[in-house]
PDB file of C-alpha atoms in Angstrom:
ATOM      1  CA  UNK F   1      16.159  -8.347  18.686  1.00  0.00           C
ATOM      2  CA  UNK F   2      13.882  -6.360  16.367  1.00  0.00           C
ATOM      3  CA  UNK F   3      11.753  -8.513  14.073  1.00  0.00           C
ATOM      4  CA  UNK F   4      11.035  -6.908  10.701  1.00  0.00           C
ATOM      5  CA  UNK F   5       8.671  -8.641   8.309  1.00  0.00           C
ATOM      6  CA  UNK F   6       8.580  -7.684   4.614  1.00  0.00           C
ATOM      7  CA  UNK F   7       5.484  -8.672   2.685  1.00  0.00           C
ATOM      8  CA  UNK F   8       4.293  -8.412  -0.909  1.00  0.00           C
ATOM      9  CA  UNK F   9       1.660 -10.020  -3.123  1.00  0.00           C
ATOM     10  CA  UNK F  10       1.121 -10.620  -6.821  1.00  0.00           C
ATOM     11  CA  UNK F  11      -2.090 -12.255  -8.013  1.00  0.00           C
ATOM     12  CA  UNK F  12      -3.265 -12.744 -11.569  1.00  0.00           C
ATOM     13  CA  UNK F  13       0.030 -13.657 -13.205  1.00  0.00           C
ATOM     14  CA  UNK F  14       3.593 -14.809 -12.679  1.00  0.00           C
ATOM     15  CA  UNK F  15       5.551 -12.750 -10.113  1.00  0.00           C
ATOM     16  CA  UNK F  16       7.926 -10.323 -11.857  1.00  0.00           C
ATOM     17  CA  UNK F  17      10.905 -11.106  -9.606  1.00  0.00           C
ATOM     18  CA  UNK F  18      12.008 -12.878  -6.416  1.00  0.00           C
ATOM     19  CA  UNK F  19      11.718 -11.081  -3.105  1.00  0.00           C
ATOM     20  CA  UNK F  20      15.126 -10.838  -1.387  1.00  0.00           C
ATOM     21  CA  UNK F  21      15.684  -8.753   1.750  1.00  0.00           C
ATOM     22  CA  UNK F  22      18.609  -8.686   4.139  1.00  0.00           C
ATOM     23  CA  UNK F  23      19.872  -6.752   7.150  1.00  0.00           C
ATOM     24  CA  UNK F  24      23.461  -6.066   8.149  1.00  0.00           C
ATOM     25  CA  UNK F  25      22.487  -5.483  11.769  1.00  0.00           C
ATOM     26  CA  UNK F  26      22.836  -8.339  14.260  1.00  0.00           C
ATOM     27  CA  UNK F  27      20.000  -6.794  16.251  1.00  0.00           C
ATOM     28  CA  UNK F  28      17.482  -7.121  13.388  1.00  0.00           C
ATOM     29  CA  UNK F  29      15.802 -10.370  12.341  1.00  0.00           C
ATOM     30  CA  UNK F  30      14.267 -10.310   8.862  1.00  0.00           C
ATOM     31  CA  UNK F  31      11.443 -12.443   7.537  1.00  0.00           C
ATOM     32  CA  UNK F  32       9.621 -12.233   4.209  1.00  0.00           C
ATOM     33  CA  UNK F  33       6.364 -13.359   2.653  1.00  0.00           C
ATOM     34  CA  UNK F  34       5.401 -13.191  -1.010  1.00  0.00           C
ATOM     35  CA  UNK F  35       1.806 -14.207  -1.673  1.00  0.00           C
ATOM     36  CA  UNK F  36       1.026 -15.483  -5.168  1.00  0.00           C
ATOM     37  CA  UNK F  37      -1.511 -17.632  -6.971  1.00  0.00           C
ATOM     38  CA  UNK F  38       0.798 -20.587  -6.288  1.00  0.00           C
ATOM     39  CA  UNK F  39       0.694 -20.353  -2.486  1.00  0.00           C
ATOM     40  CA  UNK F  40      -2.639 -18.621  -1.766  1.00  0.00           C
ATOM     41  CA  UNK F  41      -6.202 -19.851  -2.132  1.00  0.00           C
ATOM     42  CA  UNK F  42      -7.853 -18.297  -5.187  1.00  0.00           C
ATOM     43  CA  UNK F  43     -11.057 -17.149  -3.421  1.00  0.00           C
ATOM     44  CA  UNK F  44     -12.289 -16.307  -6.918  1.00  0.00           C
ATOM     45  CA  UNK F  45     -15.943 -16.702  -5.897  1.00  0.00           C
ATOM     46  CA  UNK F  46     -15.592 -14.204  -3.040  1.00  0.00           C
ATOM     47  CA  UNK F  47     -12.821 -11.727  -3.843  1.00  0.00           C
ATOM     48  CA  UNK F  48     -11.325  -9.916  -6.786  1.00  0.00           C
ATOM     49  CA  UNK F  49      -7.538 -10.466  -6.845  1.00  0.00           C
ATOM     50  CA  UNK F  50      -6.946  -6.824  -6.022  1.00  0.00           C
ATOM     51  CA  UNK F  51      -9.094  -6.946  -2.890  1.00  0.00           C
ATOM     52  CA  UNK F  52      -7.498 -10.258  -1.914  1.00  0.00           C
ATOM     53  CA  UNK F  53      -4.103  -8.542  -1.927  1.00  0.00           C
ATOM     54  CA  UNK F  54      -5.355  -6.102   0.714  1.00  0.00           C
ATOM     55  CA  UNK F  55      -5.303  -8.936   3.260  1.00  0.00           C
ATOM     56  CA  UNK F  56      -1.503  -9.251   3.436  1.00  0.00           C
ATOM     57  CA  UNK F  57      -1.135  -5.519   2.785  1.00  0.00           C
ATOM     58  CA  UNK F  58      -3.191  -4.534   5.834  1.00  0.00           C
ATOM     59  CA  UNK F  59      -3.697  -7.639   7.973  1.00  0.00           C
ATOM     60  CA  UNK F  60      -0.367  -9.482   7.920  1.00  0.00           C
ATOM     61  CA  UNK F  61       0.023  -8.807  11.657  1.00  0.00           C
ATOM     62  CA  UNK F  62      -2.839 -11.234  12.286  1.00  0.00           C
ATOM     63  CA  UNK F  63      -0.833 -14.203  11.035  1.00  0.00           C
ATOM     64  CA  UNK F  64       2.858 -13.279  11.413  1.00  0.00           C
ATOM     65  CA  UNK F  65       4.515 -12.193  14.659  1.00  0.00           C
ATOM     66  CA  UNK F  66       6.878  -9.252  14.175  1.00  0.00           C
ATOM     67  CA  UNK F  67       7.689  -5.808  15.551  1.00  0.00           C
ATOM     68  CA  UNK F  68       7.632  -4.035  12.189  1.00  0.00           C
ATOM     69  CA  UNK F  69       5.729  -4.834   8.998  1.00  0.00           C
ATOM     70  CA  UNK F  70       6.834  -3.459   5.646  1.00  0.00           C
ATOM     71  CA  UNK F  71       4.485  -3.605   2.700  1.00  0.00           C
ATOM     72  CA  UNK F  72       5.781  -3.505  -0.872  1.00  0.00           C
ATOM     73  CA  UNK F  73       3.570  -3.595  -3.957  1.00  0.00           C
ATOM     74  CA  UNK F  74       4.753  -6.193  -6.448  1.00  0.00           C
ATOM     75  CA  UNK F  75       6.021  -3.317  -8.578  1.00  0.00           C
ATOM     76  CA  UNK F  76       8.725  -2.632  -5.973  1.00  0.00           C
ATOM     77  CA  UNK F  77      12.267  -3.869  -6.553  1.00  0.00           C
ATOM     78  CA  UNK F  78      14.482  -3.295  -3.488  1.00  0.00           C
ATOM     79  CA  UNK F  79      17.832  -1.678  -4.331  1.00  0.00           C
ATOM     80  CA  UNK F  80      19.122  -0.804  -0.833  1.00  0.00           C
ATOM     81  CA  UNK F  81      21.758  -3.130   0.638  1.00  0.00           C
ATOM     82  CA  UNK F  82      20.180  -2.764   4.058  1.00  0.00           C
ATOM     83  CA  UNK F  83      16.609  -1.408   3.893  1.00  0.00           C
ATOM     84  CA  UNK F  84      16.020  -2.215   7.565  1.00  0.00           C
ATOM     85  CA  UNK F  85      18.445   0.459   8.749  1.00  0.00           C
ATOM     86  CA  UNK F  86      16.846   3.086   6.495  1.00  0.00           C
ATOM     87  CA  UNK F  87      13.390   2.225   7.831  1.00  0.00           C
ATOM     88  CA  UNK F  88      14.428   2.306  11.491  1.00  0.00           C
ATOM     89  CA  UNK F  89      16.398   5.537  11.031  1.00  0.00           C
ATOM     90  CA  UNK F  90      13.397   7.116   9.302  1.00  0.00           C
ATOM     91  CA  UNK F  91      11.006   5.931  11.999  1.00  0.00           C
ATOM     92  CA  UNK F  92      12.906   7.326  14.971  1.00  0.00           C
ATOM     93  CA  UNK F  93      10.354   7.260  17.769  1.00  0.00           C
ATOM     94  CA  UNK F  94       7.376   7.113  15.383  1.00  0.00           C
ATOM     95  CA  UNK F  95       5.443   3.934  14.626  1.00  0.00           C
ATOM     96  CA  UNK F  96       4.601   4.628  10.981  1.00  0.00           C
ATOM     97  CA  UNK F  97       6.755   5.490   7.947  1.00  0.00           C
ATOM     98  CA  UNK F  98       5.219   6.793   4.727  1.00  0.00           C
ATOM     99  CA  UNK F  99       6.010   8.317   1.357  1.00  0.00           C
ATOM    100  CA  UNK F 100       4.274  11.519   0.339  1.00  0.00           C
ATOM    101  CA  UNK F 101       2.290  11.294  -2.883  1.00  0.00           C
ATOM    102  CA  UNK F 102       3.520  13.792  -5.433  1.00  0.00           C
ATOM    103  CA  UNK F 103       2.295  16.008  -6.999  1.00  0.00           C
ATOM    104  CA  UNK F 104      -1.177  15.475  -5.510  1.00  0.00           C
ATOM    105  CA  UNK F 105      -1.693  16.570  -1.923  1.00  0.00           C
ATOM    106  CA  UNK F 106      -5.273  15.631  -1.021  1.00  0.00           C
ATOM    107  CA  UNK F 107      -7.818  12.882  -1.516  1.00  0.00           C
ATOM    108  CA  UNK F 108      -9.935  15.383  -3.448  1.00  0.00           C
ATOM    109  CA  UNK F 109      -7.172  15.693  -6.046  1.00  0.00           C
ATOM    110  CA  UNK F 110      -6.774  11.923  -6.155  1.00  0.00           C
ATOM    111  CA  UNK F 111     -10.510  11.337  -6.534  1.00  0.00           C
ATOM    112  CA  UNK F 112     -10.790  13.892  -9.310  1.00  0.00           C
ATOM    113  CA  UNK F 113      -7.855  12.337 -11.175  1.00  0.00           C
ATOM    114  CA  UNK F 114      -9.310   8.827 -10.941  1.00  0.00           C
ATOM    115  CA  UNK F 115     -12.802   9.913 -11.960  1.00  0.00           C
ATOM    116  CA  UNK F 116     -11.457  11.842 -14.947  1.00  0.00           C
ATOM    117  CA  UNK F 117      -9.446   8.797 -16.027  1.00  0.00           C
ATOM    118  CA  UNK F 118     -12.556   6.635 -15.776  1.00  0.00           C
ATOM    119  CA  UNK F 119     -14.504   9.074 -17.953  1.00  0.00           C
ATOM    120  CA  UNK F 120     -11.906   8.669 -20.697  1.00  0.00           C
ATOM    121  CA  UNK F 121     -11.781   4.865 -20.239  1.00  0.00           C
ATOM    122  CA  UNK F 122      -8.126   4.969 -19.240  1.00  0.00           C
ATOM    123  CA  UNK F 123      -7.136   1.297 -19.248  1.00  0.00           C
ATOM    124  CA  UNK F 124      -4.922   1.326 -16.130  1.00  0.00           C
ATOM    125  CA  UNK F 125      -7.523   3.085 -13.985  1.00  0.00           C
ATOM    126  CA  UNK F 126     -10.573   1.363 -15.487  1.00  0.00           C
ATOM    127  CA  UNK F 127      -9.131  -2.086 -14.799  1.00  0.00           C
ATOM    128  CA  UNK F 128      -8.875  -1.151 -11.133  1.00  0.00           C
ATOM    129  CA  UNK F 129     -11.625   1.249 -10.200  1.00  0.00           C
ATOM    130  CA  UNK F 130     -14.504   0.966 -12.656  1.00  0.00           C
ATOM    131  CA  UNK F 131     -17.734   0.641 -10.691  1.00  0.00           C
ATOM    132  CA  UNK F 132     -16.191   1.733  -7.397  1.00  0.00           C
ATOM    133  CA  UNK F 133     -18.210   4.322  -5.345  1.00  0.00           C
ATOM    134  CA  UNK F 134     -15.372   6.832  -5.232  1.00  0.00           C
ATOM    135  CA  UNK F 135     -17.553   9.946  -5.346  1.00  0.00           C
ATOM    136  CA  UNK F 136     -19.817   8.626  -2.584  1.00  0.00           C
ATOM    137  CA  UNK F 137     -16.720   7.841  -0.549  1.00  0.00           C
ATOM    138  CA  UNK F 138     -15.394  11.372  -0.936  1.00  0.00           C
ATOM    139  CA  UNK F 139     -18.764  12.862   0.047  1.00  0.00           C
ATOM    140  CA  UNK F 140     -18.865  10.617   3.110  1.00  0.00           C
ATOM    141  CA  UNK F 141     -15.388  11.684   4.258  1.00  0.00           C
ATOM    142  CA  UNK F 142     -16.105  15.346   3.667  1.00  0.00           C
ATOM    143  CA  UNK F 143     -19.193  14.982   5.827  1.00  0.00           C
ATOM    144  CA  UNK F 144     -16.930  14.314   8.807  1.00  0.00           C
ATOM    145  CA  UNK F 145     -16.253  17.736  10.331  1.00  0.00           C
ATOM    146  CA  UNK F 146     -13.170  16.374  12.112  1.00  0.00           C
ATOM    147  CA  UNK F 147     -11.497  15.438   8.831  1.00  0.00           C
ATOM    148  CA  UNK F 148      -9.040  17.822   7.182  1.00  0.00           C
ATOM    149  CA  UNK F 149      -8.141  16.912   3.616  1.00  0.00           C
ATOM    150  CA  UNK F 150      -4.577  18.159   3.257  1.00  0.00           C
ATOM    151  CA  UNK F 151      -2.480  14.991   2.979  1.00  0.00           C
ATOM    152  CA  UNK F 152      -1.975  12.199   0.455  1.00  0.00           C
ATOM    153  CA  UNK F 153       0.454   9.307   0.657  1.00  0.00           C
ATOM    154  CA  UNK F 154       1.869   6.816  -1.794  1.00  0.00           C
ATOM    155  CA  UNK F 155       0.849   3.488  -0.312  1.00  0.00           C
ATOM    156  CA  UNK F 156       3.032   1.442  -2.657  1.00  0.00           C
ATOM    157  CA  UNK F 157       5.584   1.103   0.152  1.00  0.00           C
ATOM    158  CA  UNK F 158       5.145   1.771   3.865  1.00  0.00           C
ATOM    159  CA  UNK F 159       6.236   0.471   7.264  1.00  0.00           C
ATOM    160  CA  UNK F 160       4.287   0.234  10.502  1.00  0.00           C
ATOM    161  CA  UNK F 161       4.839  -1.046  14.029  1.00  0.00           C
ATOM    162  CA  UNK F 162       2.661  -3.796  15.444  1.00  0.00           C
ATOM    163  CA  UNK F 163       1.364  -1.419  18.116  1.00  0.00           C
ATOM    164  CA  UNK F 164      -0.700   0.451  15.483  1.00  0.00           C
ATOM    165  CA  UNK F 165      -2.204  -2.622  13.833  1.00  0.00           C
ATOM    166  CA  UNK F 166      -5.646  -1.228  14.660  1.00  0.00           C
ATOM    167  CA  UNK F 167      -5.000   1.477  12.043  1.00  0.00           C
ATOM    168  CA  UNK F 168      -4.426  -1.191   9.408  1.00  0.00           C
ATOM    169  CA  UNK F 169      -7.628  -2.988  10.380  1.00  0.00           C
ATOM    170  CA  UNK F 170      -9.631   0.243  10.100  1.00  0.00           C
ATOM    171  CA  UNK F 171      -8.071   0.839   6.688  1.00  0.00           C
ATOM    172  CA  UNK F 172      -9.018  -2.649   5.496  1.00  0.00           C
ATOM    173  CA  UNK F 173     -12.625  -2.060   6.497  1.00  0.00           C
ATOM    174  CA  UNK F 174     -12.696   1.151   4.442  1.00  0.00           C
ATOM    175  CA  UNK F 175     -11.507  -0.804   1.385  1.00  0.00           C
ATOM    176  CA  UNK F 176     -14.360  -3.255   1.813  1.00  0.00           C
ATOM    177  CA  UNK F 177     -16.981  -0.649   2.682  1.00  0.00           C
ATOM    178  CA  UNK F 178     -16.012   1.879   0.015  1.00  0.00           C
ATOM    179  CA  UNK F 179     -13.458   1.611  -2.781  1.00  0.00           C
ATOM    180  CA  UNK F 180     -10.264  -0.385  -3.112  1.00  0.00           C
ATOM    181  CA  UNK F 181      -8.441   2.794  -4.104  1.00  0.00           C
ATOM    182  CA  UNK F 182      -6.604   2.703  -0.805  1.00  0.00           C
ATOM    183  CA  UNK F 183      -4.814   6.028  -1.234  1.00  0.00           C
ATOM    184  CA  UNK F 184      -8.202   7.693  -0.790  1.00  0.00           C
ATOM    185  CA  UNK F 185      -9.130   5.951   2.454  1.00  0.00           C
ATOM    186  CA  UNK F 186      -5.769   5.991   4.204  1.00  0.00           C
ATOM    187  CA  UNK F 187      -5.577   9.756   4.984  1.00  0.00           C
ATOM    188  CA  UNK F 188      -9.065   9.530   6.443  1.00  0.00           C
ATOM    189  CA  UNK F 189      -8.333   6.657   8.836  1.00  0.00           C
ATOM    190  CA  UNK F 190      -4.953   8.193   9.715  1.00  0.00           C
ATOM    191  CA  UNK F 191      -6.609  11.513  10.522  1.00  0.00           C
ATOM    192  CA  UNK F 192      -9.193   9.756  12.694  1.00  0.00           C
ATOM    193  CA  UNK F 193      -6.507   7.815  14.576  1.00  0.00           C
ATOM    194  CA  UNK F 194      -4.324  10.775  15.542  1.00  0.00           C
ATOM    195  CA  UNK F 195      -1.224   8.634  14.938  1.00  0.00           C
ATOM    196  CA  UNK F 196       1.969  10.539  14.134  1.00  0.00           C
ATOM    197  CA  UNK F 197       4.306   9.395  11.362  1.00  0.00           C
ATOM    198  CA  UNK F 198       7.681   9.878   9.712  1.00  0.00           C
ATOM    199  CA  UNK F 199       8.295  10.459   6.023  1.00  0.00           C
ATOM    200  CA  UNK F 200      10.776   8.636   3.832  1.00  0.00           C
ATOM    201  CA  UNK F 201      12.987  10.864   1.728  1.00  0.00           C
ATOM    202  CA  UNK F 202      12.460  10.874  -2.028  1.00  0.00           C
ATOM    203  CA  UNK F 203       9.565   9.744  -4.178  1.00  0.00           C
ATOM    204  CA  UNK F 204       7.996   6.386  -4.924  1.00  0.00           C
ATOM    205  CA  UNK F 205       7.984   7.082  -8.652  1.00  0.00           C
ATOM    206  CA  UNK F 206      11.342   8.854  -8.616  1.00  0.00           C
ATOM    207  CA  UNK F 207      14.605   8.861  -6.745  1.00  0.00           C
ATOM    208  CA  UNK F 208      14.770   7.248  -3.301  1.00  0.00           C
ATOM    209  CA  UNK F 209      17.305   5.193  -1.342  1.00  0.00           C
ATOM    210  CA  UNK F 210      15.173   2.073  -0.931  1.00  0.00           C
ATOM    211  CA  UNK F 211      13.819   0.755  -4.219  1.00  0.00           C
ATOM    212  CA  UNK F 212      12.864   1.153  -7.850  1.00  0.00           C
ATOM    213  CA  UNK F 213       9.205   1.315  -8.878  1.00  0.00           C
ATOM    214  CA  UNK F 214       9.108  -0.908 -11.951  1.00  0.00           C
ATOM    215  CA  UNK F 215       5.380  -1.044 -12.683  1.00  0.00           C
ATOM    216  CA  UNK F 216       5.874  -1.721 -16.396  1.00  0.00           C
ATOM    217  CA  UNK F 217       7.658  -5.006 -15.721  1.00  0.00           C
ATOM    218  CA  UNK F 218       4.925  -5.931 -13.257  1.00  0.00           C
ATOM    219  CA  UNK F 219       2.176  -5.183 -15.784  1.00  0.00           C
ATOM    220  CA  UNK F 220       3.750  -7.581 -18.275  1.00  0.00           C
ATOM    221  CA  UNK F 221       3.254 -10.417 -15.799  1.00  0.00           C
ATOM    222  CA  UNK F 222      -0.520 -10.013 -15.524  1.00  0.00           C
ATOM    223  CA  UNK F 223      -3.148 -11.718 -17.609  1.00  0.00           C
ATOM    224  CA  UNK F 224      -5.790  -9.556 -19.284  1.00  0.00           C
ATOM    225  CA  UNK F 225      -8.587 -10.435 -16.829  1.00  0.00           C
ATOM    226  CA  UNK F 226      -6.826 -10.045 -13.507  1.00  0.00           C
ATOM    227  CA  UNK F 227      -5.574  -7.354 -11.200  1.00  0.00           C
ATOM    228  CA  UNK F 228      -2.973  -7.242  -8.485  1.00  0.00           C
ATOM    229  CA  UNK F 229      -1.288  -5.257  -5.776  1.00  0.00           C
TER     230      UNK F 229
END
């Protein structure tokens, strides 16, 4: 029996929809967790809601026993009748399944886009990344001669096997040490790990066989002073 655990989180407002996942395979056992303000300690004196959401996003393996962990931002609405089969078929013999980030293809491009948005006081980006040491982070990564900056992934939805949980822990540390813009840190920790991966077909913000990315509906469920994941 393969245990597949789907997890999401929405802090700072009412969840936009109910999390429902199923599998048609008798060899797959599905569990779910949806962390919200109603079932999770606020930790408002220690953590911003967005950083708090990184705990289930990257460290769910510490508290839930499963073979596979699938993270979904709260902007994700599953449309596939059986997402487990798509994930396992995509994985093959790999332990990590990712979406490419389009059209950007490097953390340099991502950093430049975020920094430009901050200069123009773009509300979406400013609410998330204002005050974050993104430039220092980029300089630090580029100082590592073993790092090649030629990949970028959309971390809105991904799946990983328990055997590579150390990658998730390293990623969490980067979010605490540097910025919570986790798309920037993930290619770096992935490159350092040497872990191979499979790619889902389609785009997070376009056509794919797994879900719809409904960030507008999610935004409506946030209060003006909070953030989310």
